[in-house]
CSV table of C-alpha atoms and ligand atoms in Angstrom, one decimal:
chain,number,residue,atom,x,y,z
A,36,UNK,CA,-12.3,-19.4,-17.1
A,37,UNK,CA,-8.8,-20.4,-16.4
A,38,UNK,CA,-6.2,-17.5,-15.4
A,39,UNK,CA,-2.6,-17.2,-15.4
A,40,UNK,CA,-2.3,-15.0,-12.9
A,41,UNK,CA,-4.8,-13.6,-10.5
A,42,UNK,CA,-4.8,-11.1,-7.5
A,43,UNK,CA,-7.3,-12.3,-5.0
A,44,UNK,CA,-8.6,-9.6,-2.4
A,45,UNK,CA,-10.1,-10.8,0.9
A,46,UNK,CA,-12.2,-7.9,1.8
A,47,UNK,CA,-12.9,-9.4,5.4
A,48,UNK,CA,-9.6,-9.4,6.2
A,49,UNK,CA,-9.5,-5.8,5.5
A,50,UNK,CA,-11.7,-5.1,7.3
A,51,UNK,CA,-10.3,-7.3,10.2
A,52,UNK,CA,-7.6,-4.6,9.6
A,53,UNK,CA,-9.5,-1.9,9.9
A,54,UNK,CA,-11.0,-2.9,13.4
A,55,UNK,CA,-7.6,-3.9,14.7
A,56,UNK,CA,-6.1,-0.8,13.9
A,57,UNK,CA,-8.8,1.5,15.1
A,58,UNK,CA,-9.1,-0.8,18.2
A,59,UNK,CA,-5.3,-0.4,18.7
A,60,UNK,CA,-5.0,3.6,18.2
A,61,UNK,CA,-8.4,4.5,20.3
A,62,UNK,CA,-9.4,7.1,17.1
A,63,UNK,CA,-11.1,6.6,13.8
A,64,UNK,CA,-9.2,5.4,11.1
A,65,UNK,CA,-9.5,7.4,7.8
A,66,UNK,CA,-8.5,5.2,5.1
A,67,UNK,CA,-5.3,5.8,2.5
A,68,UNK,CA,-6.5,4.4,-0.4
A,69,UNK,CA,-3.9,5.9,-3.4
A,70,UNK,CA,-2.5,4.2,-5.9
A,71,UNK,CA,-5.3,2.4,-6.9
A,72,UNK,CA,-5.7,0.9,-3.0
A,73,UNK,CA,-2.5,-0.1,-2.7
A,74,UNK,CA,-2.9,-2.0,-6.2
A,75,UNK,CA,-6.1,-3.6,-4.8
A,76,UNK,CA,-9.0,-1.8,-6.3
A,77,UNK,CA,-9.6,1.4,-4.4
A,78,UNK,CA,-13.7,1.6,-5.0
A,79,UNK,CA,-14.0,-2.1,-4.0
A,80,UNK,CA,-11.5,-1.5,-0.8
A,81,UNK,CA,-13.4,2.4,-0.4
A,82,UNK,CA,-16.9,0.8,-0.5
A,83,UNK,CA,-16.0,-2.3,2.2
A,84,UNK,CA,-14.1,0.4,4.6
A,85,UNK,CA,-17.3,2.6,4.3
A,86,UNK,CA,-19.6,-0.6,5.4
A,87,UNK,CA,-16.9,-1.2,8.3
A,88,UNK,CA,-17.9,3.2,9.1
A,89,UNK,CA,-15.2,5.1,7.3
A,90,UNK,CA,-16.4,8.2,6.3
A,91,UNK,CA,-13.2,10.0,5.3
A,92,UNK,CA,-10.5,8.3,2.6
A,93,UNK,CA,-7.1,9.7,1.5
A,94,UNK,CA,-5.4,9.7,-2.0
A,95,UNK,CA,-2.7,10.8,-3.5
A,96,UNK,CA,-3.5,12.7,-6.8
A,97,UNK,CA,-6.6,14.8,-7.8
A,98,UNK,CA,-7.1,12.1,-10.8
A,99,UNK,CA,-7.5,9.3,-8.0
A,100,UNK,CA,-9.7,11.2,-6.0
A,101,UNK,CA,-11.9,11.9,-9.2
A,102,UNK,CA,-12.0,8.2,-9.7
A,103,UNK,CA,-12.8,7.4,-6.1
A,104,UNK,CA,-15.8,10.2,-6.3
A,105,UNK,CA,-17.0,8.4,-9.3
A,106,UNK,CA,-16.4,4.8,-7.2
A,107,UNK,CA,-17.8,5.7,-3.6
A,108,UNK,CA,-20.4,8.6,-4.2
A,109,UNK,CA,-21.0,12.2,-2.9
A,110,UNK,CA,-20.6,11.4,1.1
A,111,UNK,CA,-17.6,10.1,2.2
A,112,UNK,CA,-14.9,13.1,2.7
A,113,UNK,CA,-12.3,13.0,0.0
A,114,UNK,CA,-8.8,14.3,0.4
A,115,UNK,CA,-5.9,15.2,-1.7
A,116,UNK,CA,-2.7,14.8,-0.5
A,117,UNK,CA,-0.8,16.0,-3.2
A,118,UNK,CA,-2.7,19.1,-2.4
A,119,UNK,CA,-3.7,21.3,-5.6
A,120,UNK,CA,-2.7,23.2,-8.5
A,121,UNK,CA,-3.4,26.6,-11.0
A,122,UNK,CA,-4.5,23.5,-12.8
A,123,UNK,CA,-6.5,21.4,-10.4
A,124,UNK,CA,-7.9,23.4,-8.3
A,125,UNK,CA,-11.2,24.1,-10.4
A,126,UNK,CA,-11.3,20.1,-10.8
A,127,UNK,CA,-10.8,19.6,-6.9
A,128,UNK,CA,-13.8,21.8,-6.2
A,129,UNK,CA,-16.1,20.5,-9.0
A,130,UNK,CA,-15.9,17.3,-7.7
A,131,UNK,CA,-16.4,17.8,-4.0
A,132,UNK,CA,-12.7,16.7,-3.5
A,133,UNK,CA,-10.1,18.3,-0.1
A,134,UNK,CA,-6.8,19.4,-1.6
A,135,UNK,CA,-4.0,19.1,1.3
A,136,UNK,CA,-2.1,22.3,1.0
A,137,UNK,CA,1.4,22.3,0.9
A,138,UNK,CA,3.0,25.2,-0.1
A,139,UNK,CA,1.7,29.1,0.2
A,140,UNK,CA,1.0,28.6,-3.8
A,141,UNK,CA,-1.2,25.6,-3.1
A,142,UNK,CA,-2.9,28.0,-0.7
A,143,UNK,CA,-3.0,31.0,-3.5
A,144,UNK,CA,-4.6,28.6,-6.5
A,145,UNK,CA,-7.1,27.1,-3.8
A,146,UNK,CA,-8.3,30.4,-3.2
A,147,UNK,CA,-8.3,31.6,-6.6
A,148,UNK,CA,-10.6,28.5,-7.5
A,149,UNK,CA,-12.7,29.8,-4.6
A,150,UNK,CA,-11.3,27.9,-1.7
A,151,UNK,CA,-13.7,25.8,0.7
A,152,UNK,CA,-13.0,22.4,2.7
A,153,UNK,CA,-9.0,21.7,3.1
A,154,UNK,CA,-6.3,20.3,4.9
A,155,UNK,CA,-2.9,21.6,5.5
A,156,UNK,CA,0.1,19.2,5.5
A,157,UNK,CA,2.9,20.6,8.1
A,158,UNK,CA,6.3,19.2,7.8
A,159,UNK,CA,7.8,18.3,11.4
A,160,UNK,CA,11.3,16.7,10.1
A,161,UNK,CA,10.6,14.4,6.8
A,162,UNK,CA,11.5,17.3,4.4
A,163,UNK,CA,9.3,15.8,1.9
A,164,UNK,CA,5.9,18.0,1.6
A,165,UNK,CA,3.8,20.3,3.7
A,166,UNK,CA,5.0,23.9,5.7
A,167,UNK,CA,8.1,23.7,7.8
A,168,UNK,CA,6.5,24.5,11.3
A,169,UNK,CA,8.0,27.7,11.5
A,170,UNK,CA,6.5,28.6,8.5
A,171,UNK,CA,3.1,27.8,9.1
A,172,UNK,CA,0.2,30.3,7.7
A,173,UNK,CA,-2.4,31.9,10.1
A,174,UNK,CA,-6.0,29.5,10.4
A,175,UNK,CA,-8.0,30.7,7.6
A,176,UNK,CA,-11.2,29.8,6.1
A,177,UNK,CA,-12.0,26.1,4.9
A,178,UNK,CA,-9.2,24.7,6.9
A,179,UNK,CA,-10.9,21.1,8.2
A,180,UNK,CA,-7.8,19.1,8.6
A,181,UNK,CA,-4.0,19.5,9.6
A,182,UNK,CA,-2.0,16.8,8.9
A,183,UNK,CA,1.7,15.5,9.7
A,184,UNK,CA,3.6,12.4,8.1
A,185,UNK,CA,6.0,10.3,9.7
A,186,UNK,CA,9.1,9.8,8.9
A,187,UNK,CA,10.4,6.5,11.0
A,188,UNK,CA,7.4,4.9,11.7
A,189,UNK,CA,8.1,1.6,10.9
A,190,UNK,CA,11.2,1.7,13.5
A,191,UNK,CA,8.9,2.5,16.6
A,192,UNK,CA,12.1,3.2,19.4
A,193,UNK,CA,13.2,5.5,16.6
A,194,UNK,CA,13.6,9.3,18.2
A,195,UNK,CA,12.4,10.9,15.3
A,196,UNK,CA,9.3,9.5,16.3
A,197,UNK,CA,8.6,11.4,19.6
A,198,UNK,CA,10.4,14.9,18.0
A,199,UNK,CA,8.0,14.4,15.3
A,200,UNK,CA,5.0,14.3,17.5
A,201,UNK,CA,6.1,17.2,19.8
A,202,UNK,CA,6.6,19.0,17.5
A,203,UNK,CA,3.6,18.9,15.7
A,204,UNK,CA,1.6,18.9,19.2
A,205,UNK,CA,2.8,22.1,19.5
A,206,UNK,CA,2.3,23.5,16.2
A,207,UNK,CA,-1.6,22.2,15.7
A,208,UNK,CA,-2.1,24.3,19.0
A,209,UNK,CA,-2.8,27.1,16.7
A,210,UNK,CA,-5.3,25.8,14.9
A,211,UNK,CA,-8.3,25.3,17.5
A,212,UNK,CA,-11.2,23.2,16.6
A,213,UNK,CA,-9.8,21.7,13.4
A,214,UNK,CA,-9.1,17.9,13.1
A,215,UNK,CA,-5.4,16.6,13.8
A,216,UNK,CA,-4.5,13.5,11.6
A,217,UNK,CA,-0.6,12.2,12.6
A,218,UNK,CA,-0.5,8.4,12.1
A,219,UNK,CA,0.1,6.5,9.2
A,220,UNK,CA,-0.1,2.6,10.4
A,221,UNK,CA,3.1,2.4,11.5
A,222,UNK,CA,2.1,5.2,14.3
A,223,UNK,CA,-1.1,3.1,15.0
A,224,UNK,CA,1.4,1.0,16.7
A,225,UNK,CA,3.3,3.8,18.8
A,226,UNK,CA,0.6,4.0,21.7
A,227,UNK,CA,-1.8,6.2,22.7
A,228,UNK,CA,-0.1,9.7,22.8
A,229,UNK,CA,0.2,9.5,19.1
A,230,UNK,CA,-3.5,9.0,18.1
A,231,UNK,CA,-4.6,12.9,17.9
A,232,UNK,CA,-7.9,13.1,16.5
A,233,UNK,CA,-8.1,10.4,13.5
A,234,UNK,CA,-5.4,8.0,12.1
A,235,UNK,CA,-4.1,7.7,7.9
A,236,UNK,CA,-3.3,4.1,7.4
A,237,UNK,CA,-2.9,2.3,4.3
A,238,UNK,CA,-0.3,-0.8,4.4
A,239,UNK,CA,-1.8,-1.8,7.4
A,240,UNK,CA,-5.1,-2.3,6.4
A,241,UNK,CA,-3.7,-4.0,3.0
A,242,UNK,CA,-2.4,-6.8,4.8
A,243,UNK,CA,1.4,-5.5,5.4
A,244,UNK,CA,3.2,-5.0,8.6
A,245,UNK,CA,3.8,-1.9,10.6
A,246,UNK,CA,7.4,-2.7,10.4
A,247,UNK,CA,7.8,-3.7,6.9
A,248,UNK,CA,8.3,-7.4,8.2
A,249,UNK,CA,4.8,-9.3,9.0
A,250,UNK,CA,2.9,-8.8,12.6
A,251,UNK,CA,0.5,-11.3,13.7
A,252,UNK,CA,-1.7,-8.1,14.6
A,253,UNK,CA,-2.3,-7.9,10.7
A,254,UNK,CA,-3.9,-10.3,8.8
A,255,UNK,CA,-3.1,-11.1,5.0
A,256,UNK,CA,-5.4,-9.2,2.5
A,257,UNK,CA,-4.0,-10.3,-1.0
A,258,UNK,CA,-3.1,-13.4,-2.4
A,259,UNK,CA,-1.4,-13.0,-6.2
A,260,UNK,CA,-1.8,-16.6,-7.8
A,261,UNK,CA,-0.1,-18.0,-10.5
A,262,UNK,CA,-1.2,-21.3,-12.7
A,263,UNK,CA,1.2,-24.0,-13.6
A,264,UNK,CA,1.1,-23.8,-17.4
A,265,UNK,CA,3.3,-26.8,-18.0
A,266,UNK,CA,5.6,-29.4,-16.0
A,267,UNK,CA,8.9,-30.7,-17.6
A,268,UNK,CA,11.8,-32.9,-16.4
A,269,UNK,CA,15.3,-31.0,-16.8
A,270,UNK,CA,18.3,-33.0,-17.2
A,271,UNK,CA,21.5,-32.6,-15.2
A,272,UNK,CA,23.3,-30.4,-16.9
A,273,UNK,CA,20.6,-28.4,-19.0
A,274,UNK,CA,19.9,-25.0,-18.1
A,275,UNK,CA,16.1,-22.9,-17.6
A,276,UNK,CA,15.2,-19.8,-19.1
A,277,UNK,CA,16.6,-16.4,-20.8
A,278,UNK,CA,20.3,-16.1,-20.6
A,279,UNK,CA,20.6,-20.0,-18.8
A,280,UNK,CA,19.5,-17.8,-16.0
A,281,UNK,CA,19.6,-21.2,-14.3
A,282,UNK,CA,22.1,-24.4,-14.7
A,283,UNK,CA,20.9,-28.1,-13.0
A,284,UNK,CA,23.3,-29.6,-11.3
A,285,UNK,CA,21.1,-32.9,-11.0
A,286,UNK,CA,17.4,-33.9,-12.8
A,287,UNK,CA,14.8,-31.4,-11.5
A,288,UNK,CA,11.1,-30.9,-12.6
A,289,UNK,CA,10.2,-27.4,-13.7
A,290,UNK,CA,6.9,-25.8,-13.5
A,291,UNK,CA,6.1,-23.1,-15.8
A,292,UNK,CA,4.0,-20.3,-14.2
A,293,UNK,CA,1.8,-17.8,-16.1
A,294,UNK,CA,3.1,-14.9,-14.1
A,295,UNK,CA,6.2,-12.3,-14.7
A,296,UNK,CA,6.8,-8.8,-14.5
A,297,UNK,CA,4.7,-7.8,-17.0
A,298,UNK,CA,2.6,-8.6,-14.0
A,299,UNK,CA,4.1,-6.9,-11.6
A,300,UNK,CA,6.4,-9.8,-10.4
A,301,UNK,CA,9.1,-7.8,-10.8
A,302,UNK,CA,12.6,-9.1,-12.2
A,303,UNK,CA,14.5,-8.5,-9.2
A,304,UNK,CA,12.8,-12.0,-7.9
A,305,UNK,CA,15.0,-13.9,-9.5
A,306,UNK,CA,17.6,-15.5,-7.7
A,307,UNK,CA,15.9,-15.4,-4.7
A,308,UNK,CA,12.3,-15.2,-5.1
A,309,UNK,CA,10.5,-18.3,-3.9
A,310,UNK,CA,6.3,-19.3,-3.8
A,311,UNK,CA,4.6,-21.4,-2.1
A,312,UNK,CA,3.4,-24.7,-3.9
A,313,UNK,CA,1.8,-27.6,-2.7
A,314,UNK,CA,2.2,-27.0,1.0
A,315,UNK,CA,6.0,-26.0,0.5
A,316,UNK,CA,8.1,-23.1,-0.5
A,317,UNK,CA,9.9,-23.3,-3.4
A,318,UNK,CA,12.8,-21.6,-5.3
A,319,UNK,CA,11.8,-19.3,-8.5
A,320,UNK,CA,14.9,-20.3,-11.0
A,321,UNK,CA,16.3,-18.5,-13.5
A,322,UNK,CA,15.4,-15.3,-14.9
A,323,UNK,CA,11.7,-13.8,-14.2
A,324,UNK,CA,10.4,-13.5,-18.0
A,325,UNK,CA,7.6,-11.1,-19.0
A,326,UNK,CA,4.5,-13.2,-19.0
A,327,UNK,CA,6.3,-16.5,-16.9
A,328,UNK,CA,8.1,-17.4,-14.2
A,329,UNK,CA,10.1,-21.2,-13.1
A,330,UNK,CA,9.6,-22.7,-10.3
A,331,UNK,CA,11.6,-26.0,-9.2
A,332,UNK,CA,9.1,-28.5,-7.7
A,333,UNK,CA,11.5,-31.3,-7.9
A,334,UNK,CA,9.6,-34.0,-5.8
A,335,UNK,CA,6.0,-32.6,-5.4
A,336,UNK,CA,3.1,-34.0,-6.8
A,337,UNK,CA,2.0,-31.3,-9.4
A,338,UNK,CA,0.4,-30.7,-12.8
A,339,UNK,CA,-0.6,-27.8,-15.4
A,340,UNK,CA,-3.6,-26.3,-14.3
A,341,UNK,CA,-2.5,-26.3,-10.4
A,342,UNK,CA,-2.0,-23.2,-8.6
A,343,UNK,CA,1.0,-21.5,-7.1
A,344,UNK,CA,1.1,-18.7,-4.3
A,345,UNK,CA,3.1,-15.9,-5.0
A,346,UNK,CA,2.5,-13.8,-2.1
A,347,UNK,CA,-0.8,-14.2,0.1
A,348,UNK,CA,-1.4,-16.1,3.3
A,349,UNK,CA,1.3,-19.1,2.9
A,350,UNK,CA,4.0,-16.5,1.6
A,351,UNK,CA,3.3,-13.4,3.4
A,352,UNK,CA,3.5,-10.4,0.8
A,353,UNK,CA,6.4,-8.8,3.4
A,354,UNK,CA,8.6,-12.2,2.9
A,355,UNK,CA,7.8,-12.0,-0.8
A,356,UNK,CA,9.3,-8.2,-0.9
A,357,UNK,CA,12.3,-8.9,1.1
A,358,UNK,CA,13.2,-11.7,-1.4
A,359,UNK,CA,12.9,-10.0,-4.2
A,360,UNK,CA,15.2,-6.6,-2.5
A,361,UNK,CA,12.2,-4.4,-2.0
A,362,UNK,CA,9.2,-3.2,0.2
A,363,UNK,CA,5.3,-4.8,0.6
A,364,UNK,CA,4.0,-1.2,-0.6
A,365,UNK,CA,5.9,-1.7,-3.5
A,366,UNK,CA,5.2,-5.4,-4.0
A,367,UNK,CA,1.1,-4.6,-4.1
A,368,UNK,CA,1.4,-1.2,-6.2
A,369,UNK,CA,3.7,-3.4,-9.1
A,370,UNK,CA,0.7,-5.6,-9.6
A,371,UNK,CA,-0.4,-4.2,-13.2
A,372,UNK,CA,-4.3,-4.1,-14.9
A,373,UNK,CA,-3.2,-6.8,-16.6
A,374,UNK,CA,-3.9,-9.1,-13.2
A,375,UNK,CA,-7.5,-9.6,-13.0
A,376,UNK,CA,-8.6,-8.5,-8.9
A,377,UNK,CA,-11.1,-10.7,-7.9
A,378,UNK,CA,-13.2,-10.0,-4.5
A,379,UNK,CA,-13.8,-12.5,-1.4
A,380,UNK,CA,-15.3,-12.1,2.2
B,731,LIG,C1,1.0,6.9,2.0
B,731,LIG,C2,0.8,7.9,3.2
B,731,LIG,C3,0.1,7.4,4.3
B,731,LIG,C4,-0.2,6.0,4.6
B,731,LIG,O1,1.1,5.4,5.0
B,731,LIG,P1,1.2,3.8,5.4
B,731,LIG,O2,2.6,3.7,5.8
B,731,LIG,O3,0.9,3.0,4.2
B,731,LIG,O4,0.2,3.6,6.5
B,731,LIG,C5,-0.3,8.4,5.3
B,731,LIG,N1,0.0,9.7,5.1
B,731,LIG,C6,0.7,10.1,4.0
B,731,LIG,C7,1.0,11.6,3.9
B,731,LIG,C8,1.1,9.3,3.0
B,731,LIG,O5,1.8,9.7,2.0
């Protein structure tokens, strides 16, 4: 069958990832597979991480981690980061799931669904979720996991960085025996006093660098590909697409490709998204339309039905975002159902 548009996942190269970041923080790595694994496929990333040893996964919303149950089994350690809710909880529990607590009423509805296996999520200067350190509640029963988030991670001389960690280092001391999770992949790259007890990845392992630009460290895990529906010949002075997004100064050749936001190759590509085609990278004209996109391949050798790389391991998916004004996390998580994932390695 011939697709448009296809979103290949090379599941050796993640777990290439996985190695290399576990190697490089000293503790194991407990996968973050929301959002659908980064837009990958979280039971077909889940199930390859658990081959590679992970035994403990992280999503964001109680519907994921229902899903991911469903995906991976009754085994692997589940948690929510989003934590839990009056109306949640009682799902959470039925389906063996870890709700990261948040807030004193995340606590309350965890208890009044019974309580059990959690983390807590402190907040050591992101202001985004979990207890402010000073406001931390007394150990209690169930508590497995307590987590912190980074803020600046992907700026490693950042300050915030070592406050961050001190500051948690000296909150988790009151929480003997329980596990301590601090970095995200950024912090896998921060050294060794940053490892605590096990590491929360996700970009990393997905093929995107620590410091949203690419690192050699990381190797690429998903290759979106486009087909070449047609070829024309523009004449000088004719424009290309919605709006003559595009105007030709001189004769180009055009090729139509069967990808566009609808897709998840978002808009904001256009003017200065480019792919890679035949060897070369090449300019993405005019406006990005729903279900197509233009690419000038003025002087290559190409024909309907051959393939064009629109982010993967010619155009790194970190070059790709910068292009188009935006981040690899968001890159990966635009790619929509309608992109068929299809599984290597
Ligand atoms: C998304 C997320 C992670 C993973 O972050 P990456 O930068 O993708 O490694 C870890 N922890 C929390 C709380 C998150 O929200």
């Amino acid at each position: 069958m011939s697709l448009p548009a296809s979103l290949t996942v090379d599941l050796g190269a993640l777990a290439r990832n996985f190695h290399t970041l576990q190697g490089l923080i000293g503790v194991p790595v407990n996968p973050v597979v929301k959002a659908d694994g980064y837009g990958l496929g979280a039971g077909a990333v889940a199930r390859r991480l658990m081959a590679e040893g992970a035994r403990t996964f992280f999503v964001a919303r109680a519907t994921e981690g229902v899903l991911l149950r469903d995906a991976i089994g009754p085994e692997p350690v589940i948690y929510v980061l989003d934590g839990c809710h009056g109306s949640s909880a009682a799902m959470i529990k039925a389906t063996n799931l870890r709700p990261v607590l948040n807030q004193p009423a995340q606590i309350a509805a965890w208890t009044a669904a019974g309580g059990g296996a959690c983390g807590l999520q402190l907040d050591t200067g992101m202001n985004r979720l979990g207890f402010r350190v000073e406001d931390a509640p007394e150990p209690f029963a169930g508590l497995e996991l307590v987590m912190t988030h980074l803020a600046c991670a992907d700026e490693p001389a950042h300050p915030l960085n070592r406050i961050q960690r001190d500051a948690y280092a000296a909150a988790v001391t009151r929480y003997p025996g329980v596990t301590r999770s601090f970095a995200n992949s950024g912090g896998c790259f921060l050294g060794p006093g940053f490892a605590f007890d096990v590491a929360r990845p996700g970009i990393c392992l997905f093929g995107g660098g620590p410091e949203g630009k690419p690192d050699d460290r990381i190797a690429p895990v998903a290759t979106l590909n486009a087909q070449i529906m047609q070829v024309r010949d523009v004449p000088a002075g004719e424009t290309v697409g919605y709006s003559q997004g595009y105007r030709a100064e001189a004769p180009i050749r055009v090729a139509t490709c069967g990808t566009g936001y609808a897709d998840g190759v978002m808009r904001a590509n256009s003017p200065r998204g480019q792919v890679w085609v035949e060897g070369e990278l090449r300019p993405i004209i005019g406006r990005v339309s729903m279900d197509v996109l233009a690419v000038d391949v003025t002087g290559l050798d190409v024909a309907a039905g051959d393939t064009v790389e629109i982010f993967g391991a010619n155009r790194l998916v970190d070059d790709a975002a910068t292009a188009a004004g935006t981040i690899s996390y968001e890159m990966l998580t635009s790619i929509t159902p309608r992109v068929p994932r299809l599984y290597v390695g």
